[in-house]
Amino acid sequence: MGLTFADIKLTNSEDLALLHKGYIQEQEVRSVWVNALVDTGASMLTIPKSIQEQLNLPKVDEQRVELGNGSVITVDLVGPVEIRFANRITIVTAVFIPEEIEVLLGAIPLQSMDLSVDLREECLIVNPQSAEKTRVFLQGADKVLSLGKLKELEIIDEENS
């Protein structure tokens, strides 16, 4: 089994908010297309210094991460960053590595966009069971929503199908 790469678009989400409010023009929104390594063993989007600088993503937090070799390091989280693939979109914080590494697309954004790895073709695909719209799972939502609200949501879902 080989490695899987995917072309994804990364955009500074704060720029998108400024665009929608009319403070900046579309050409001022910082975006970049990258060929990311799809890494289902990683949790998050991981970006190198060059991408962080190109998108001008601010530090939002620090986090301890465990690397594949078992070592634990403290890294900066930057963002928010919008990720686009095919007809899917999600907004995440990214792990920032101050070296030039490959962009890693981890399990959290993959799940958030309802994407799968086609092992036979070694490519990233939209979930064929929900090709037109992202489907996410909210286990436990049925326990916090009233039965009436659940029925109402099912009606809304049927109307939008």
Tab-separated table of C-alpha atoms in Angstrom:
chain	number	residue	atom	x	y	z
A	1	MET	CA	0.000	0.000	0.000
A	2	GLY	CA	1.384	3.385	-1.050
A	3	LEU	CA	0.928	6.903	0.193
A	4	THR	CA	-2.162	8.934	-0.571
A	5	PHE	CA	-1.948	12.596	-1.518
A	6	ALA	CA	-4.754	15.066	-2.206
A	7	ASP	CA	-4.929	18.582	-3.578
A	8	ILE	CA	-6.623	20.763	-0.983
A	9	LYS	CA	-7.194	24.486	-0.711
A	10	LEU	CA	-6.214	26.187	2.548
A	11	THR	CA	-7.591	29.656	3.295
A	12	ASN	CA	-7.185	32.080	6.180
A	13	SER	CA	-10.700	31.968	7.706
A	14	GLU	CA	-10.306	35.382	9.301
A	15	ASP	CA	-9.780	36.817	5.801
A	16	LEU	CA	-13.034	35.167	4.680
A	17	ALA	CA	-14.876	36.797	7.589
A	18	LEU	CA	-13.433	40.198	6.632
A	19	LEU	CA	-14.455	39.607	2.995
A	20	HIS	CA	-18.038	38.746	3.987
A	21	LYS	CA	-18.227	41.905	6.114
A	22	GLY	CA	-16.940	44.029	3.230
A	23	TYR	CA	-13.622	45.041	4.835
A	24	ILE	CA	-11.391	43.446	2.191
A	25	GLN	CA	-11.661	42.478	-1.475
A	26	GLU	CA	-11.688	38.883	-2.749
A	27	GLN	CA	-8.140	39.189	-4.113
A	28	GLU	CA	-6.926	40.042	-0.584
A	29	VAL	CA	-8.074	36.693	0.862
A	30	ARG	CA	-4.976	34.585	1.507
A	31	SER	CA	-5.302	31.054	0.082
A	32	VAL	CA	-2.980	28.352	-1.179
A	33	TRP	CA	-3.430	25.033	-2.964
A	34	VAL	CA	-1.266	22.252	-1.547
A	35	ASN	CA	-0.726	18.585	-2.267
A	36	ALA	CA	-1.257	17.162	1.227
A	37	LEU	CA	-0.293	13.750	2.523
A	38	VAL	CA	-3.479	12.089	3.750
A	39	ASP	CA	-2.515	10.637	7.123
A	40	THR	CA	-5.340	8.796	8.870
A	41	GLY	CA	-2.960	8.068	11.750
A	42	ALA	CA	-2.595	11.792	12.467
A	43	SER	CA	-5.346	13.726	14.197
A	44	MET	CA	-5.124	17.206	12.748
A	45	LEU	CA	-4.067	19.334	9.825
A	46	THR	CA	-0.321	19.934	10.134
A	47	ILE	CA	1.372	22.734	8.205
A	48	PRO	CA	4.954	23.985	7.824
A	49	LYS	CA	6.289	27.472	8.433
A	50	SER	CA	6.004	28.493	4.760
A	51	ILE	CA	2.235	27.850	4.682
A	52	GLN	CA	1.676	29.519	8.064
A	53	GLU	CA	3.518	32.600	6.802
A	54	GLN	CA	1.789	32.625	3.413
A	55	LEU	CA	-1.640	32.522	5.061
A	56	ASN	CA	-0.533	34.743	7.977
A	57	LEU	CA	-2.204	32.437	10.499
A	58	PRO	CA	-1.941	33.639	14.109
A	59	LYS	CA	-1.083	31.419	17.044
A	60	VAL	CA	-4.243	30.507	18.948
A	61	ASP	CA	-2.907	27.986	21.471
A	62	GLU	CA	-0.201	25.474	22.321
A	63	GLN	CA	-0.629	21.721	22.453
A	64	ARG	CA	1.452	18.677	23.248
A	65	VAL	CA	1.564	16.193	20.386
A	66	GLU	CA	2.934	12.688	20.136
A	67	LEU	CA	4.967	11.985	17.027
A	68	GLY	CA	5.068	8.691	15.175
A	69	ASN	CA	8.320	7.762	16.928
A	70	GLY	CA	6.676	8.157	20.356
A	71	SER	CA	8.353	11.433	21.316
A	72	VAL	CA	6.151	14.210	22.701
A	73	ILE	CA	6.704	17.847	21.759
A	74	THR	CA	4.872	21.126	22.380
A	75	VAL	CA	3.671	22.878	19.235
A	76	ASP	CA	1.742	25.994	18.358
A	77	LEU	CA	-1.790	25.751	17.028
A	78	VAL	CA	-2.569	28.350	14.352
A	79	GLY	CA	-5.731	29.345	12.580
A	80	PRO	CA	-8.513	29.282	11.939
A	81	VAL	CA	-7.928	27.711	8.545
A	82	GLU	CA	-10.571	26.684	6.021
A	83	ILE	CA	-9.930	23.430	4.154
A	84	ARG	CA	-11.641	22.675	0.834
A	85	PHE	CA	-11.664	19.398	-1.056
A	86	ALA	CA	-14.116	18.675	-3.879
A	87	ASN	CA	-17.530	19.861	-2.617
A	88	ARG	CA	-16.468	19.682	1.051
A	89	ILE	CA	-15.387	22.345	3.500
A	90	THR	CA	-14.326	22.495	7.141
A	91	ILE	CA	-12.664	25.022	9.440
A	92	VAL	CA	-9.948	23.877	11.849
A	93	THR	CA	-6.930	24.933	13.818
A	94	ALA	CA	-3.685	23.553	12.454
A	95	VAL	CA	-0.591	22.149	14.109
A	96	PHE	CA	2.304	24.411	13.143
A	97	ILE	CA	5.726	22.833	12.648
A	98	PRO	CA	8.441	25.512	12.204
A	99	GLU	CA	10.287	23.405	9.626
A	100	GLU	CA	9.585	22.530	6.029
A	101	ILE	CA	7.498	19.372	6.165
A	102	GLU	CA	4.722	18.008	3.991
A	103	VAL	CA	1.248	19.239	4.787
A	104	LEU	CA	-0.542	16.425	6.630
A	105	LEU	CA	-4.307	16.060	6.419
A	106	GLY	CA	-5.351	14.137	9.533
A	107	ALA	CA	-8.405	12.224	10.693
A	108	ILE	CA	-10.340	15.103	12.300
A	109	PRO	CA	-10.674	17.220	9.136
A	110	LEU	CA	-11.189	14.050	7.065
A	111	GLN	CA	-14.097	13.002	9.266
A	112	SER	CA	-15.474	16.532	9.412
A	113	MET	CA	-15.633	16.636	5.593
A	114	ASP	CA	-16.957	13.049	5.347
A	115	LEU	CA	-14.006	11.894	3.220
A	116	SER	CA	-12.526	8.439	2.781
A	117	VAL	CA	-9.332	6.979	1.411
A	118	ASP	CA	-9.875	4.684	-1.568
A	119	LEU	CA	-7.187	2.105	-0.816
A	120	ARG	CA	-7.395	0.453	-4.217
A	121	GLU	CA	-6.933	3.695	-6.161
A	122	GLU	CA	-4.812	5.339	-3.433
A	123	CYS	CA	-6.789	8.560	-3.561
A	124	LEU	CA	-9.013	10.685	-1.348
A	125	ILE	CA	-12.727	10.501	-2.151
A	126	VAL	CA	-16.012	11.982	-1.012
A	127	ASN	CA	-18.085	9.421	0.866
A	128	PRO	CA	-20.162	7.796	-1.907
A	129	GLN	CA	-23.094	7.355	0.498
A	130	SER	CA	-23.312	11.137	0.918
A	131	ALA	CA	-21.821	12.437	-2.313
A	132	GLU	CA	-23.888	15.624	-2.550
A	133	LYS	CA	-23.820	16.802	1.074
A	134	THR	CA	-21.508	16.176	3.980
A	135	ARG	CA	-22.912	13.792	6.555
A	136	VAL	CA	-21.522	13.924	10.078
A	137	PHE	CA	-22.493	11.793	13.029
A	138	LEU	CA	-23.745	13.303	16.265
A	139	GLN	CA	-23.855	10.346	18.564
A	140	GLY	CA	-25.599	11.328	21.744
A	141	ALA	CA	-27.631	14.112	20.120
A	142	ASP	CA	-30.695	11.905	20.433
A	143	LYS	CA	-30.190	11.913	24.214
A	144	VAL	CA	-30.121	15.709	24.559
A	145	LEU	CA	-32.784	16.654	22.019
A	146	SER	CA	-36.454	16.130	22.753
A	147	LEU	CA	-38.340	13.509	20.740
A	148	GLY	CA	-40.391	16.279	19.139
A	149	LYS	CA	-37.284	18.125	18.044
A	150	LEU	CA	-35.818	14.923	16.572
A	151	LYS	CA	-38.985	14.347	14.547
A	152	GLU	CA	-38.826	17.969	13.390
A	153	LEU	CA	-35.206	17.503	12.306
A	154	GLU	CA	-36.095	14.353	10.379
A	155	ILE	CA	-38.799	16.289	8.513
A	156	ILE	CA	-36.306	19.037	7.690
A	157	ASP	CA	-33.841	16.401	6.497
A	158	GLU	CA	-36.464	14.792	4.257
A	159	GLU	CA	-37.338	18.166	2.721
A	160	ASN	CA	-33.671	18.930	1.938
A	161	SER	CA	-32.931	15.519	0.395
